[in-house]
């Protein structure tokens, strides 16, 4: 083994320029592969992070306007969702629906303290709304089931409103605000990049608004789904239930609007898999240019060493020894310059990570241990492929003809 390593080193030193130029093609191919894999991993990480607190087994439903006449009703009729739809959907779809929660809104209400006030109203929600909207709790607590059961006049507000109403967001918890002519206790403060509306228990909203049963959206929690087809069938069943309750055509796409997060998640997960596959395909084809270069240099090396190969065969070297040496030389060139490409790619990815930070589109664009192992395997396979045909040519050399070669 040490003799083979020594011979490989001597061969590379004797052809420094040629080896360097060929190796650069390998390094560039691996560099591009690492960059593509890192970027793809960053996209996948961002996708997983954005769904970290989101329940993917959810069908979101909004009211709409009919686009077809039905049972004497003209098209263009508004279909508003009602509180009673919660129990109806749960009862008629018990096999695929575990729970239904609702959102209602009072957009015109003001929330005020002696210090200041904010407009925009509040949302009436179930406790699951906190995680559903990716809120981050800063102070206090979330709304809970006891708030719902007892219809407590409690409120969770965003950090911006907390600063306006109390001067310091940390002092808001336990404070009192007024809205709809009633006093509410602030029990929590949250932050969110996009949402700023205050939240109150849904049951409290109903009690203070005279049991108003209008809701603007329903969150239907699905269960027992495995495939995209399961998700589509569950969605159609919910639409059929609402069609019966509100008397619109079941095939009317505009009567109610839906967002099937389950089927969306399945499609996006598949898309992430296709993305990584496409990156590997593109990277491997880029690496092929370097492999061709290594293969060519090995053919030249075999041609230049025909006399040497003949002597070795004449004194008893087996074809297997010649084959192993040529393959090892090829793997050495590919591996050495390949890892230079890996190292440079990881440096650039780290600079990119620090430069752009984490965002919704790209998050932690680096390569992990699994990718490094896969790249290592790719390098070994590439090196073997690059040296295979030159090695096969070398072992076909007849000793007598090789000794006569000048």
mmCIF file of C-alpha atoms in Angstrom:
data_model
loop_
_atom_site.group_PDB
_atom_site.id
_atom_site.type_symbol
_atom_site.label_atom_id
_atom_site.label_comp_id
_atom_site.label_asym_id
_atom_site.label_seq_id
_atom_site.Cartn_x
_atom_site.Cartn_y
_atom_site.Cartn_z
ATOM 1 C CA UNK A 1 0.000 0.000 0.000
ATOM 2 C CA UNK A 2 2.819 2.417 0.894
ATOM 3 C CA UNK A 3 4.530 1.636 -2.411
ATOM 4 C CA UNK A 4 1.320 2.503 -4.279
ATOM 5 C CA UNK A 5 0.975 5.790 -2.360
ATOM 6 C CA UNK A 6 4.609 6.654 -3.108
ATOM 7 C CA UNK A 7 4.160 5.907 -6.814
ATOM 8 C CA UNK A 8 0.983 7.985 -6.951
ATOM 9 C CA UNK A 9 2.748 10.936 -5.319
ATOM 10 C CA UNK A 10 5.688 10.636 -7.700
ATOM 11 C CA UNK A 11 3.370 10.525 -10.730
ATOM 12 C CA UNK A 12 1.527 13.651 -9.599
ATOM 13 C CA UNK A 13 4.779 15.513 -8.934
ATOM 14 C CA UNK A 14 6.179 14.618 -12.361
ATOM 15 C CA UNK A 15 3.116 16.138 -14.057
ATOM 16 C CA UNK A 16 2.343 19.107 -11.815
ATOM 17 C CA UNK A 17 0.894 21.495 -14.401
ATOM 18 C CA UNK A 18 -1.224 18.892 -16.122
ATOM 19 C CA UNK A 19 -2.499 17.565 -12.806
ATOM 20 C CA UNK A 20 -3.311 21.059 -11.541
ATOM 21 C CA UNK A 21 -5.267 22.032 -14.646
ATOM 22 C CA UNK A 22 -7.216 18.787 -14.612
ATOM 23 C CA UNK A 23 -7.845 18.988 -10.871
ATOM 24 C CA UNK A 24 -9.219 22.503 -11.150
ATOM 25 C CA UNK A 25 -12.058 21.197 -13.298
ATOM 26 C CA UNK A 26 -12.873 18.645 -10.583
ATOM 27 C CA UNK A 27 -12.655 21.284 -7.832
ATOM 28 C CA UNK A 28 -14.937 23.618 -9.765
ATOM 29 C CA UNK A 29 -17.511 20.882 -10.335
ATOM 30 C CA UNK A 30 -17.560 19.957 -6.645
ATOM 31 C CA UNK A 31 -17.668 23.635 -5.656
ATOM 32 C CA UNK A 32 -20.781 24.177 -7.792
ATOM 33 C CA UNK A 33 -22.341 20.984 -6.386
ATOM 34 C CA UNK A 34 -21.751 22.124 -2.792
ATOM 35 C CA UNK A 35 -23.154 25.585 -3.525
ATOM 36 C CA UNK A 36 -26.275 24.127 -5.125
ATOM 37 C CA UNK A 37 -26.789 21.626 -2.311
ATOM 38 C CA UNK A 38 -26.297 24.322 0.313
ATOM 39 C CA UNK A 39 -28.772 26.649 -1.384
ATOM 40 C CA UNK A 40 -31.318 23.831 -1.752
ATOM 41 C CA UNK A 41 -30.878 22.934 1.913
ATOM 42 C CA UNK A 42 -31.429 26.598 2.813
ATOM 43 C CA UNK A 43 -34.721 26.622 0.900
ATOM 44 C CA UNK A 44 -35.835 23.383 2.588
ATOM 45 C CA UNK A 45 -34.844 24.727 6.024
ATOM 46 C CA UNK A 46 -36.826 27.909 5.388
ATOM 47 C CA UNK A 47 -39.844 25.832 4.338
ATOM 48 C CA UNK A 48 -39.652 23.686 7.465
ATOM 49 C CA UNK A 49 -39.129 26.737 9.698
ATOM 50 C CA UNK A 50 -42.140 28.546 8.234
ATOM 51 C CA UNK A 51 -44.274 25.472 9.001
ATOM 52 C CA UNK A 52 -42.719 24.869 12.435
ATOM 53 C CA UNK A 53 -45.819 25.832 14.456
ATOM 54 C CA UNK A 54 -48.346 25.434 11.700
ATOM 55 C CA UNK A 55 -50.819 22.585 11.733
ATOM 56 C CA UNK A 56 -50.609 21.208 8.207
ATOM 57 C CA UNK A 57 -53.739 19.080 8.731
ATOM 58 C CA UNK A 58 -56.016 22.097 8.473
ATOM 59 C CA UNK A 59 -58.653 23.187 5.976
ATOM 60 C CA UNK A 60 -59.307 26.927 6.169
ATOM 61 C CA UNK A 61 -62.759 28.045 4.974
ATOM 62 C CA UNK A 62 -64.095 31.544 4.188
ATOM 63 C CA UNK A 63 -67.492 32.698 3.038
ATOM 64 C CA UNK A 64 -67.982 33.624 -0.607
ATOM 65 C CA UNK A 65 -70.490 34.604 -3.258
ATOM 66 C CA UNK A 66 -72.329 32.057 -5.385
ATOM 67 C CA UNK A 67 -71.588 31.886 -9.091
ATOM 68 C CA UNK A 68 -74.431 29.491 -10.003
ATOM 69 C CA UNK A 69 -78.221 29.572 -9.511
ATOM 70 C CA UNK A 70 -79.441 26.879 -7.127
ATOM 71 C CA UNK A 71 -82.899 25.856 -5.870
ATOM 72 C CA UNK A 72 -84.507 29.104 -6.936
ATOM 73 C CA UNK A 73 -81.668 31.281 -5.635
ATOM 74 C CA UNK A 74 -79.937 33.521 -8.142
ATOM 75 C CA UNK A 75 -76.189 33.626 -8.524
ATOM 76 C CA UNK A 76 -74.270 36.362 -6.724
ATOM 77 C CA UNK A 77 -75.806 35.522 -3.323
ATOM 78 C CA UNK A 78 -73.494 36.024 -0.346
ATOM 79 C CA UNK A 79 -72.771 32.897 1.703
ATOM 80 C CA UNK A 80 -71.722 33.858 5.214
ATOM 81 C CA UNK A 81 -70.313 31.297 7.639
ATOM 82 C CA UNK A 82 -72.122 30.834 10.939
ATOM 83 C CA UNK A 83 -71.258 29.585 14.399
ATOM 84 C CA UNK A 84 -73.599 26.642 13.843
ATOM 85 C CA UNK A 85 -71.385 25.417 11.013
ATOM 86 C CA UNK A 86 -68.855 24.261 13.619
ATOM 87 C CA UNK A 87 -71.095 21.543 15.031
ATOM 88 C CA UNK A 88 -72.525 20.650 11.619
ATOM 89 C CA UNK A 89 -69.122 19.998 10.070
ATOM 90 C CA UNK A 90 -67.901 18.019 13.094
ATOM 91 C CA UNK A 91 -71.053 15.868 13.141
ATOM 92 C CA UNK A 92 -71.212 15.118 9.408
ATOM 93 C CA UNK A 93 -67.474 14.484 8.939
ATOM 94 C CA UNK A 94 -66.455 12.764 12.160
ATOM 95 C CA UNK A 95 -64.158 10.300 10.360
ATOM 96 C CA UNK A 96 -61.925 12.988 8.869
ATOM 97 C CA UNK A 97 -62.550 16.035 11.103
ATOM 98 C CA UNK A 98 -61.259 16.126 14.675
ATOM 99 C CA UNK A 99 -62.192 19.698 15.565
ATOM 100 C CA UNK A 100 -63.491 22.919 14.047
ATOM 101 C CA UNK A 101 -62.572 26.333 15.411
ATOM 102 C CA UNK A 102 -63.747 29.758 14.320
ATOM 103 C CA UNK A 103 -62.504 33.312 13.952
ATOM 104 C CA UNK A 104 -64.693 36.387 14.265
ATOM 105 C CA UNK A 105 -63.651 39.998 14.070
ATOM 106 C CA UNK A 106 -64.688 43.400 15.412
ATOM 107 C CA UNK A 107 -62.702 45.700 13.153
ATOM 108 C CA UNK A 108 -64.274 48.973 14.254
ATOM 109 C CA UNK A 109 -63.674 48.618 17.988
ATOM 110 C CA UNK A 110 -61.092 50.802 19.702
ATOM 111 C CA UNK A 111 -58.823 49.554 22.484
ATOM 112 C CA UNK A 112 -57.953 52.309 24.931
ATOM 113 C CA UNK A 113 -56.255 53.181 28.196
ATOM 114 C CA UNK A 114 -55.922 56.515 29.942
ATOM 115 C CA UNK A 115 -52.606 56.932 28.144
ATOM 116 C CA UNK A 116 -53.649 56.322 24.501
ATOM 117 C CA UNK A 117 -55.821 54.214 22.204
ATOM 118 C CA UNK A 118 -55.397 52.014 19.122
ATOM 119 C CA UNK A 119 -57.845 51.331 16.305
ATOM 120 C CA UNK A 120 -58.282 48.149 14.319
ATOM 121 C CA UNK A 121 -60.426 46.201 16.732
ATOM 122 C CA UNK A 122 -59.752 42.632 17.815
ATOM 123 C CA UNK A 123 -60.152 39.029 16.725
ATOM 124 C CA UNK A 124 -62.317 36.518 18.576
ATOM 125 C CA UNK A 125 -60.430 33.235 18.478
ATOM 126 C CA UNK A 126 -60.041 29.769 19.907
ATOM 127 C CA UNK A 127 -56.820 28.968 21.842
ATOM 128 C CA UNK A 128 -55.274 27.228 18.800
ATOM 129 C CA UNK A 129 -55.027 30.585 16.987
ATOM 130 C CA UNK A 130 -51.797 31.459 18.776
ATOM 131 C CA UNK A 131 -49.783 28.665 17.200
ATOM 132 C CA UNK A 132 -51.728 28.802 13.942
ATOM 133 C CA UNK A 133 -50.492 32.341 13.296
ATOM 134 C CA UNK A 134 -46.922 31.717 14.525
ATOM 135 C CA UNK A 135 -47.216 34.277 17.330
ATOM 136 C CA UNK A 136 -44.277 34.536 19.708
ATOM 137 C CA UNK A 137 -45.246 35.139 23.333
ATOM 138 C CA UNK A 138 -43.203 37.893 24.986
ATOM 139 C CA UNK A 139 -44.946 38.422 28.319
ATOM 140 C CA UNK A 140 -47.767 36.784 30.242
ATOM 141 C CA UNK A 141 -49.726 33.858 28.832
ATOM 142 C CA UNK A 142 -51.903 32.790 25.935
ATOM 143 C CA UNK A 143 -55.654 32.414 25.852
ATOM 144 C CA UNK A 144 -56.688 29.022 27.217
ATOM 145 C CA UNK A 145 -59.671 26.709 27.570
ATOM 146 C CA UNK A 146 -60.661 28.167 30.952
ATOM 147 C CA UNK A 147 -60.966 31.580 29.306
ATOM 148 C CA UNK A 148 -63.292 29.957 26.769
ATOM 149 C CA UNK A 149 -65.408 28.054 29.301
ATOM 150 C CA UNK A 150 -65.881 31.034 31.604
ATOM 151 C CA UNK A 151 -66.112 33.626 28.817
ATOM 152 C CA UNK A 152 -63.525 35.752 30.585
ATOM 153 C CA UNK A 153 -62.964 39.331 29.434
ATOM 154 C CA UNK A 154 -59.267 38.854 28.823
ATOM 155 C CA UNK A 155 -57.144 39.998 25.906
ATOM 156 C CA UNK A 156 -53.762 39.281 24.341
ATOM 157 C CA UNK A 157 -52.259 42.241 22.492
ATOM 158 C CA UNK A 158 -49.246 42.763 20.246
ATOM 159 C CA UNK A 159 -46.042 44.398 21.491
ATOM 160 C CA UNK A 160 -46.582 47.548 19.419
ATOM 161 C CA UNK A 161 -50.000 48.194 20.957
ATOM 162 C CA UNK A 162 -48.659 47.350 24.410
ATOM 163 C CA UNK A 163 -46.021 50.091 24.097
ATOM 164 C CA UNK A 164 -48.598 52.631 22.904
ATOM 165 C CA UNK A 165 -51.138 51.799 25.597
ATOM 166 C CA UNK A 166 -48.818 51.245 28.570
ATOM 167 C CA UNK A 167 -45.525 52.889 27.612
ATOM 168 C CA UNK A 168 -43.638 49.656 28.236
ATOM 169 C CA UNK A 169 -44.723 46.303 26.798
ATOM 170 C CA UNK A 170 -43.535 44.452 29.894
ATOM 171 C CA UNK A 171 -45.972 46.466 32.070
ATOM 172 C CA UNK A 172 -49.033 45.583 29.978
ATOM 173 C CA UNK A 173 -49.722 42.179 31.562
ATOM 174 C CA UNK A 174 -52.291 42.588 34.311
ATOM 175 C CA UNK A 175 -53.279 46.011 33.017
ATOM 176 C CA UNK A 176 -56.791 47.014 32.009
ATOM 177 C CA UNK A 177 -57.980 48.291 28.646
ATOM 178 C CA UNK A 178 -61.435 49.375 27.501
ATOM 179 C CA UNK A 179 -63.186 48.207 24.337
ATOM 180 C CA UNK A 180 -66.860 48.074 23.337
ATOM 181 C CA UNK A 181 -67.590 49.967 26.546
ATOM 182 C CA UNK A 182 -66.222 47.130 28.716
ATOM 183 C CA UNK A 183 -63.068 46.583 30.758
ATOM 184 C CA UNK A 184 -60.675 43.837 29.630
ATOM 185 C CA UNK A 185 -57.641 42.436 31.425
ATOM 186 C CA UNK A 186 -54.458 42.060 29.372
ATOM 187 C CA UNK A 187 -53.055 38.593 30.065
ATOM 188 C CA UNK A 188 -50.380 38.382 27.385
ATOM 189 C CA UNK A 189 -48.219 40.274 24.903
ATOM 190 C CA UNK A 190 -47.055 38.708 21.633
ATOM 191 C CA UNK A 191 -44.982 39.667 18.635
ATOM 192 C CA UNK A 192 -45.466 38.765 14.991
ATOM 193 C CA UNK A 193 -43.907 40.064 11.778
ATOM 194 C CA UNK A 194 -47.265 40.440 10.018
ATOM 195 C CA UNK A 195 -50.148 40.431 12.493
ATOM 196 C CA UNK A 196 -50.960 43.047 15.132
ATOM 197 C CA UNK A 197 -54.615 42.500 16.062
ATOM 198 C CA UNK A 198 -55.550 41.858 19.666
ATOM 199 C CA UNK A 199 -57.187 38.513 20.509
ATOM 200 C CA UNK A 200 -60.051 37.699 22.860
ATOM 201 C CA UNK A 201 -61.815 34.369 23.616
ATOM 202 C CA UNK A 202 -64.433 33.482 21.032
ATOM 203 C CA UNK A 203 -67.057 32.704 23.692
ATOM 204 C CA UNK A 204 -66.515 36.111 25.297
ATOM 205 C CA UNK A 205 -67.047 37.790 21.937
ATOM 206 C CA UNK A 206 -70.372 35.998 21.563
ATOM 207 C CA UNK A 207 -71.547 36.989 25.024
ATOM 208 C CA UNK A 208 -70.702 40.686 24.648
ATOM 209 C CA UNK A 209 -72.172 40.954 21.133
ATOM 210 C CA UNK A 210 -75.522 39.377 21.892
ATOM 211 C CA UNK A 211 -74.600 35.888 20.669
ATOM 212 C CA UNK A 212 -73.631 37.109 17.224
ATOM 213 C CA UNK A 213 -73.147 33.900 15.225
ATOM 214 C CA UNK A 214 -71.330 35.408 12.224
ATOM 215 C CA UNK A 215 -67.768 34.156 11.707
ATOM 216 C CA UNK A 216 -65.386 35.139 8.939
ATOM 217 C CA UNK A 217 -63.342 31.941 8.791
ATOM 218 C CA UNK A 218 -63.380 28.357 10.049
ATOM 219 C CA UNK A 219 -60.343 26.203 10.799
ATOM 220 C CA UNK A 220 -61.256 22.589 10.131
ATOM 221 C CA UNK A 221 -58.717 20.250 11.758
ATOM 222 C CA UNK A 222 -58.410 17.088 9.666
ATOM 223 C CA UNK A 223 -57.361 13.630 10.847
ATOM 224 C CA UNK A 224 -56.442 10.239 9.411
ATOM 225 C CA UNK A 225 -55.154 11.648 6.119
ATOM 226 C CA UNK A 226 -52.160 10.111 4.370
ATOM 227 C CA UNK A 227 -52.258 11.042 0.704
ATOM 228 C CA UNK A 228 -53.072 14.080 -1.367
ATOM 229 C CA UNK A 229 -56.228 12.315 -2.572
ATOM 230 C CA UNK A 230 -57.349 11.871 1.054
ATOM 231 C CA UNK A 231 -56.981 15.606 1.583
ATOM 232 C CA UNK A 232 -58.966 16.464 -1.539
ATOM 233 C CA UNK A 233 -61.772 14.069 -0.613
ATOM 234 C CA UNK A 234 -61.974 15.522 2.910
ATOM 235 C CA UNK A 235 -62.182 19.020 1.444
ATOM 236 C CA UNK A 236 -64.989 18.032 -0.916
ATOM 237 C CA UNK A 237 -66.903 16.441 1.974
ATOM 238 C CA UNK A 238 -66.688 19.668 3.999
ATOM 239 C CA UNK A 239 -67.829 21.693 0.985
ATOM 240 C CA UNK A 240 -70.773 19.320 0.524
ATOM 241 C CA UNK A 241 -71.755 19.762 4.179
ATOM 242 C CA UNK A 242 -71.680 23.552 3.884
ATOM 243 C CA UNK A 243 -73.550 23.370 0.556
ATOM 244 C CA UNK A 244 -76.397 21.542 2.272
ATOM 245 C CA UNK A 245 -76.423 23.904 5.253
ATOM 246 C CA UNK A 246 -76.344 27.108 3.176
ATOM 247 C CA UNK A 247 -78.157 25.836 0.078
ATOM 248 C CA UNK A 248 -75.647 26.411 -2.691
ATOM 249 C CA UNK A 249 -74.474 24.102 -5.456
ATOM 250 C CA UNK A 250 -71.835 21.652 -4.141
ATOM 251 C CA UNK A 251 -69.763 22.179 -7.296
ATOM 252 C CA UNK A 252 -69.866 26.000 -7.029
ATOM 253 C CA UNK A 253 -66.207 26.961 -6.498
ATOM 254 C CA UNK A 254 -66.969 30.538 -5.399
ATOM 255 C CA UNK A 255 -69.696 29.894 -2.813
ATOM 256 C CA UNK A 256 -67.045 29.268 -0.164
ATOM 257 C CA UNK A 257 -63.305 29.711 -0.437
ATOM 258 C CA UNK A 258 -60.989 27.072 0.969
ATOM 259 C CA UNK A 259 -57.284 26.666 1.622
ATOM 260 C CA UNK A 260 -56.324 23.040 2.051
ATOM 261 C CA UNK A 261 -53.079 23.183 3.995
ATOM 262 C CA UNK A 262 -52.720 19.407 3.995
ATOM 263 C CA UNK A 263 -52.633 19.021 0.207
ATOM 264 C CA UNK A 264 -50.499 22.155 -0.014
ATOM 265 C CA UNK A 265 -48.021 20.716 2.457
ATOM 266 C CA UNK A 266 -47.881 17.412 0.560
ATOM 267 C CA UNK A 267 -47.218 19.233 -2.721
ATOM 268 C CA UNK A 268 -44.591 21.519 -1.225
ATOM 269 C CA UNK A 269 -42.832 18.627 0.492
ATOM 270 C CA UNK A 270 -42.727 16.761 -2.828
ATOM 271 C CA UNK A 271 -41.439 19.920 -4.513
ATOM 272 C CA UNK A 272 -38.612 20.158 -1.965
ATOM 273 C CA UNK A 273 -37.669 16.556 -2.759
ATOM 274 C CA UNK A 274 -37.674 17.283 -6.490
ATOM 275 C CA UNK A 275 -35.547 20.361 -5.855
ATOM 276 C CA UNK A 276 -32.860 18.372 -4.058
ATOM 277 C CA UNK A 277 -32.955 15.698 -6.774
ATOM 278 C CA UNK A 278 -32.616 18.337 -9.498
ATOM 279 C CA UNK A 279 -29.675 19.902 -7.654
ATOM 280 C CA UNK A 280 -27.907 16.548 -7.484
ATOM 281 C CA UNK A 281 -28.522 15.917 -11.182
ATOM 282 C CA UNK A 282 -27.214 19.362 -12.177
ATOM 283 C CA UNK A 283 -24.245 19.028 -9.833
ATOM 284 C CA UNK A 284 -23.330 15.556 -11.094
ATOM 285 C CA UNK A 285 -23.440 16.722 -14.715
ATOM 286 C CA UNK A 286 -21.215 19.658 -13.767
ATOM 287 C CA UNK A 287 -18.850 17.230 -12.075
ATOM 288 C CA UNK A 288 -18.768 15.080 -15.227
ATOM 289 C CA UNK A 289 -16.708 17.743 -17.010
ATOM 290 C CA UNK A 290 -14.014 17.280 -14.386
ATOM 291 C CA UNK A 291 -14.296 13.492 -14.566
ATOM 292 C CA UNK A 292 -13.730 13.581 -18.319
ATOM 293 C CA UNK A 293 -10.603 15.648 -17.721
ATOM 294 C CA UNK A 294 -9.273 13.167 -15.164
ATOM 295 C CA UNK A 295 -10.032 10.277 -17.496
ATOM 296 C CA UNK A 296 -8.150 11.985 -20.331
ATOM 297 C CA UNK A 297 -5.090 12.632 -18.211
ATOM 298 C CA UNK A 298 -5.094 9.019 -17.080
ATOM 299 C CA UNK A 299 -5.217 7.853 -20.703
ATOM 300 C CA UNK A 300 -2.185 10.056 -21.423
ATOM 301 C CA UNK A 301 -0.468 8.732 -18.312
ATOM 302 C CA UNK A 302 -1.059 5.131 -19.388
ATOM 303 C CA UNK A 303 0.294 5.907 -22.873
ATOM 304 C CA UNK A 304 3.448 7.523 -21.456
ATOM 305 C CA UNK A 305 4.067 4.634 -19.078
ATOM 306 C CA UNK A 306 3.527 1.804 -21.541
ATOM 307 C CA UNK A 307 7.188 0.780 -21.283
ATOM 308 C CA UNK A 308 7.040 0.864 -17.468
ATOM 309 C CA UNK A 309 3.859 -1.226 -17.439
ATOM 310 C CA UNK A 310 5.507 -3.754 -19.755
ATOM 311 C CA UNK A 311 8.479 -4.139 -17.428
ATOM 312 C CA UNK A 312 6.249 -4.606 -14.405
ATOM 313 C CA UNK A 313 4.203 -7.222 -16.218
ATOM 314 C CA UNK A 314 7.368 -8.991 -17.377
ATOM 315 C CA UNK A 315 8.727 -9.329 -13.829
ATOM 316 C CA UNK A 316 5.482 -10.790 -12.516
ATOM 317 C CA UNK A 317 3.080 -7.944 -11.777
ATOM 318 C CA UNK A 318 -0.493 -9.145 -12.056
ATOM 319 C CA UNK A 319 -3.117 -7.222 -14.073
ATOM 320 C CA UNK A 320 -4.941 -6.595 -10.819
ATOM 321 C CA UNK A 321 -1.942 -4.647 -9.473
ATOM 322 C CA UNK A 322 -1.836 -2.441 -12.549
ATOM 323 C CA UNK A 323 -5.604 -1.903 -12.368
ATOM 324 C CA UNK A 324 -5.485 -0.914 -8.686
ATOM 325 C CA UNK A 325 -2.630 1.542 -9.237
ATOM 326 C CA UNK A 326 -4.349 3.371 -12.107
ATOM 327 C CA UNK A 327 -7.650 3.526 -10.204
ATOM 328 C CA UNK A 328 -5.904 4.765 -7.056
ATOM 329 C CA UNK A 329 -4.178 7.521 -9.020
ATOM 330 C CA UNK A 330 -7.508 8.589 -10.479
ATOM 331 C CA UNK A 331 -9.222 8.537 -7.087
ATOM 332 C CA UNK A 332 -6.318 10.496 -5.572
ATOM 333 C CA UNK A 333 -6.618 13.300 -8.139
ATOM 334 C CA UNK A 334 -10.400 13.400 -7.883
ATOM 335 C CA UNK A 335 -10.435 13.205 -4.093
ATOM 336 C CA UNK A 336 -7.682 15.774 -3.493
ATOM 337 C CA UNK A 337 -9.103 18.464 -5.718
ATOM 338 C CA UNK A 338 -12.660 17.463 -4.893
ATOM 339 C CA UNK A 339 -12.129 18.241 -1.240
ATOM 340 C CA UNK A 340 -10.549 21.530 -2.169
ATOM 341 C CA UNK A 341 -13.836 22.294 -3.927
ATOM 342 C CA UNK A 342 -15.794 21.114 -0.853
ATOM 343 C CA UNK A 343 -13.725 23.329 1.442
ATOM 344 C CA UNK A 344 -14.108 26.403 -0.763
ATOM 345 C CA UNK A 345 -17.842 25.775 -1.156
ATOM 346 C CA UNK A 346 -18.338 25.536 2.612
ATOM 347 C CA UNK A 347 -16.427 28.782 3.132
ATOM 348 C CA UNK A 348 -18.564 30.620 0.574
ATOM 349 C CA UNK A 349 -21.771 29.189 2.075
ATOM 350 C CA UNK A 350 -20.713 30.334 5.541
ATOM 351 C CA UNK A 351 -19.989 33.833 4.201
ATOM 352 C CA UNK A 352 -23.376 33.795 2.452
ATOM 353 C CA UNK A 353 -25.100 32.701 5.665
ATOM 354 C CA UNK A 354 -23.517 35.498 7.671
ATOM 355 C CA UNK A 355 -24.125 38.035 4.911
ATOM 356 C CA UNK A 356 -27.842 37.502 4.282
ATOM 357 C CA UNK A 357 -28.831 35.987 7.627
ATOM 358 C CA UNK A 358 -31.972 33.879 8.019
ATOM 359 C CA UNK A 359 -35.093 34.877 6.102
ATOM 360 C CA UNK A 360 -38.309 33.367 4.797
ATOM 361 C CA UNK A 361 -36.726 32.232 1.523
ATOM 362 C CA UNK A 362 -33.291 30.974 2.637
ATOM 363 C CA UNK A 363 -32.367 29.724 6.101
ATOM 364 C CA UNK A 364 -29.031 28.240 7.179
ATOM 365 C CA UNK A 365 -27.764 27.427 3.640
ATOM 366 C CA UNK A 366 -25.048 25.001 4.742
ATOM 367 C CA UNK A 367 -24.200 21.364 4.152
ATOM 368 C CA UNK A 368 -24.558 18.824 6.939
ATOM 369 C CA UNK A 369 -22.832 15.507 7.671
ATOM 370 C CA UNK A 370 -25.169 13.497 5.424
ATOM 371 C CA UNK A 371 -24.402 15.727 2.450
ATOM 372 C CA UNK A 372 -20.663 15.520 3.174
ATOM 373 C CA UNK A 373 -20.882 11.711 3.225
ATOM 374 C CA UNK A 374 -22.850 11.706 -0.034
ATOM 375 C CA UNK A 375 -20.290 13.999 -1.664
ATOM 376 C CA UNK A 376 -17.488 11.726 -0.449
ATOM 377 C CA UNK A 377 -19.204 8.734 -2.025
ATOM 378 C CA UNK A 378 -19.714 10.745 -5.214
ATOM 379 C CA UNK A 379 -16.002 11.612 -5.303
ATOM 380 C CA UNK A 380 -14.930 7.992 -4.876
ATOM 381 C CA UNK A 381 -17.329 6.803 -7.560
ATOM 382 C CA UNK A 382 -16.265 9.623 -9.870
ATOM 383 C CA UNK A 383 -12.597 8.807 -9.368
ATOM 384 C CA UNK A 384 -13.180 5.118 -10.092
ATOM 385 C CA UNK A 385 -15.174 5.919 -13.217
ATOM 386 C CA UNK A 386 -12.524 8.355 -14.404
ATOM 387 C CA UNK A 387 -9.755 5.774 -14.056
ATOM 388 C CA UNK A 388 -11.685 2.666 -15.084
ATOM 389 C CA UNK A 389 -11.256 2.836 -18.855
ATOM 390 C CA UNK A 390 -7.584 3.913 -18.751
ATOM 391 C CA UNK A 391 -6.953 1.095 -16.248
ATOM 392 C CA UNK A 392 -8.661 -1.467 -18.483
ATOM 393 C CA UNK A 393 -6.507 -0.264 -21.361
ATOM 394 C CA UNK A 394 -3.400 -0.587 -19.216
ATOM 395 C CA UNK A 395 -4.035 -4.214 -18.259
ATOM 396 C CA UNK A 396 -4.563 -5.139 -21.911
ATOM 397 C CA UNK A 397 -1.003 -4.108 -22.754
ATOM 398 C CA UNK A 398 1.061 -7.187 -23.694
ATOM 399 C CA UNK A 399 4.488 -7.255 -21.989
ATOM 400 C CA UNK A 400 6.440 -8.040 -25.208
ATOM 401 C CA UNK A 401 4.820 -5.217 -27.177
ATOM 402 C CA UNK A 402 5.194 -2.807 -24.260
ATOM 403 C CA UNK A 403 8.935 -3.530 -23.948
ATOM 404 C CA UNK A 404 9.354 -2.675 -27.617
ATOM 405 C CA UNK A 405 7.473 0.632 -27.182
ATOM 406 C CA UNK A 406 9.669 3.697 -27.506
#
